[in-house]
Tab-separated table of C-alpha atoms in Angstrom:
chain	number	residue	atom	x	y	z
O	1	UNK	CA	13.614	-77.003	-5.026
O	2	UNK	CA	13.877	-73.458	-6.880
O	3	UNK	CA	13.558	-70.412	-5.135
O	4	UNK	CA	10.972	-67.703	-5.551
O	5	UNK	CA	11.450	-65.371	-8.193
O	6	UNK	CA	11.114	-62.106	-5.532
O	7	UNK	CA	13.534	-64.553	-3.256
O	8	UNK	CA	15.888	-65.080	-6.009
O	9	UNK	CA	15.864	-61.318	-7.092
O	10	UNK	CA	17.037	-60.286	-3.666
O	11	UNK	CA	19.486	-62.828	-3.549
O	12	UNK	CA	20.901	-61.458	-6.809
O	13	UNK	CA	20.561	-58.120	-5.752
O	14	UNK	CA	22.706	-58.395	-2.554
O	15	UNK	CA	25.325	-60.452	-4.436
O	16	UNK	CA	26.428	-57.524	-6.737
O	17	UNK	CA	25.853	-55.212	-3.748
O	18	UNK	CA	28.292	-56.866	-2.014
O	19	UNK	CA	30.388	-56.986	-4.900
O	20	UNK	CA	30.112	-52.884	-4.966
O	21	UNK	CA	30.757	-52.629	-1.172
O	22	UNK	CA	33.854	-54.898	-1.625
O	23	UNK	CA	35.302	-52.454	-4.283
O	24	UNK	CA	34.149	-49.064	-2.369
O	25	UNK	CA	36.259	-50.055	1.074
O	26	UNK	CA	38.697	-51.705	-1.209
O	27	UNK	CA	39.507	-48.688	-3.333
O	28	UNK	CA	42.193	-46.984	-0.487
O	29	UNK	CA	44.119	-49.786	-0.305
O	30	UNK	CA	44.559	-50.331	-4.032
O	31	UNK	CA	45.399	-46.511	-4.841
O	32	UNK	CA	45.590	-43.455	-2.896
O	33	UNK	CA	45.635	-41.286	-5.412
O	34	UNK	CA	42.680	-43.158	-8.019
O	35	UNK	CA	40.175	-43.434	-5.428
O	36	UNK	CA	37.245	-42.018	-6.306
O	37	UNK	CA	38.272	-43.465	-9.886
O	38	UNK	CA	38.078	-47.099	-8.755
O	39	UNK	CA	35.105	-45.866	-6.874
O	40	UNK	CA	33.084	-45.516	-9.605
O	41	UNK	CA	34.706	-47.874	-11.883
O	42	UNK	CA	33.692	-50.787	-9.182
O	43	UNK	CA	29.977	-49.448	-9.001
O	44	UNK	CA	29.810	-49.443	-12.285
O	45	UNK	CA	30.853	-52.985	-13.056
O	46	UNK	CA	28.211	-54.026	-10.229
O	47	UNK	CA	25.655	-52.317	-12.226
O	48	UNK	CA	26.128	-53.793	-15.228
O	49	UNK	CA	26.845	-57.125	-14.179
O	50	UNK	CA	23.569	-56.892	-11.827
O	51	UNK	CA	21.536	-55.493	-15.119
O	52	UNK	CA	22.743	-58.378	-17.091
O	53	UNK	CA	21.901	-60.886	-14.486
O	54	UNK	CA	18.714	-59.765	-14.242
O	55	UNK	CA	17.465	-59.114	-17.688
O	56	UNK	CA	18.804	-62.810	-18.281
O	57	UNK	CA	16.872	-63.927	-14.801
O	58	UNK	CA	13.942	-62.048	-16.159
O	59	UNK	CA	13.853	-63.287	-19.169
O	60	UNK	CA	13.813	-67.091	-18.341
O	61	UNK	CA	10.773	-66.400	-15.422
O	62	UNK	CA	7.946	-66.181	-18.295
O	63	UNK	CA	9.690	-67.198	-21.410
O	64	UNK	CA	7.810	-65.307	-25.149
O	65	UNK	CA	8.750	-68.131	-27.517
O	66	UNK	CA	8.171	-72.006	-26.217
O	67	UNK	CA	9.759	-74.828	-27.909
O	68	UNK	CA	7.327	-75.810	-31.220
O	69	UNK	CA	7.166	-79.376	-32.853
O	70	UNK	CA	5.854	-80.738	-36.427
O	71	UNK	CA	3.166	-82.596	-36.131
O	72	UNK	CA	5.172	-84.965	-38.395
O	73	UNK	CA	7.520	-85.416	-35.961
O	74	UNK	CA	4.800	-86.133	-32.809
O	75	UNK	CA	3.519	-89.069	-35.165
O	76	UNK	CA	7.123	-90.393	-36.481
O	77	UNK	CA	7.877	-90.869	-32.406
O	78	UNK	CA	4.891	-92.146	-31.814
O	79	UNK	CA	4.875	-95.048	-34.417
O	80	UNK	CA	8.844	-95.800	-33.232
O	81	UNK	CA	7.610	-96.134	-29.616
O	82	UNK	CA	4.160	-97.861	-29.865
O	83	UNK	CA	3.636	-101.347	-28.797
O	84	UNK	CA	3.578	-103.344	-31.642
C-alpha cells in the first residue's frame, strides 16, 4: 500500500531534518574550533539532499510525458497473442 503524497512529504521532510539535527549537536564533538563551519556545511547538505528528494518525489506524483506506443506495435502483439 503507498502512502499519501502529503504523508510521504512529511515523512521526507523529517528524514533530512533529522539528518540536520544530527549534524548541528554533532558539530562540537567533531571540531571545536570549525563549529559553526560544520554547522552550516551539515544544513546545507540537508537542504540539498531534501530539494533533490523532493523535486524527484514531485516529479513522479503527476508524471508530463506517459509512455506512447505505435499502433503497429498494439496490432503486431495482438496477432502473436490471439487465439488462433
Amino acid at each position: 500500500m503507498a502512502l499519501s503524497p502529503p504523508v510521504a512529504i512529511t515523512i521526507g521532510t523529517l528524514f533530512w531534518v533529522a539528518f540536520a539535527l544530527i549534524g548541528f549537536f554533532s558539530a562540537a564533538r567533531i571540531s571545536k574550533e570549525n563549529t559553526q563551519l560544520i554547522w552550516v556545511m551539515s544544513f546545507l547538505t540537508a537542504f540539498c539532499c531534501w530539494l533533490s528528494w523532493f523535486c524527484t518525489y514531485a516529479a513522479q506524483i503527476n508524471p508530463l510525458i506517459g509512455p506512447e506506443i505505435n499502433g503497429a506495435i498494439v496490432m503486431y502483439y495482438r496477432a502473436q497473442n490471439s487465439p488462433s
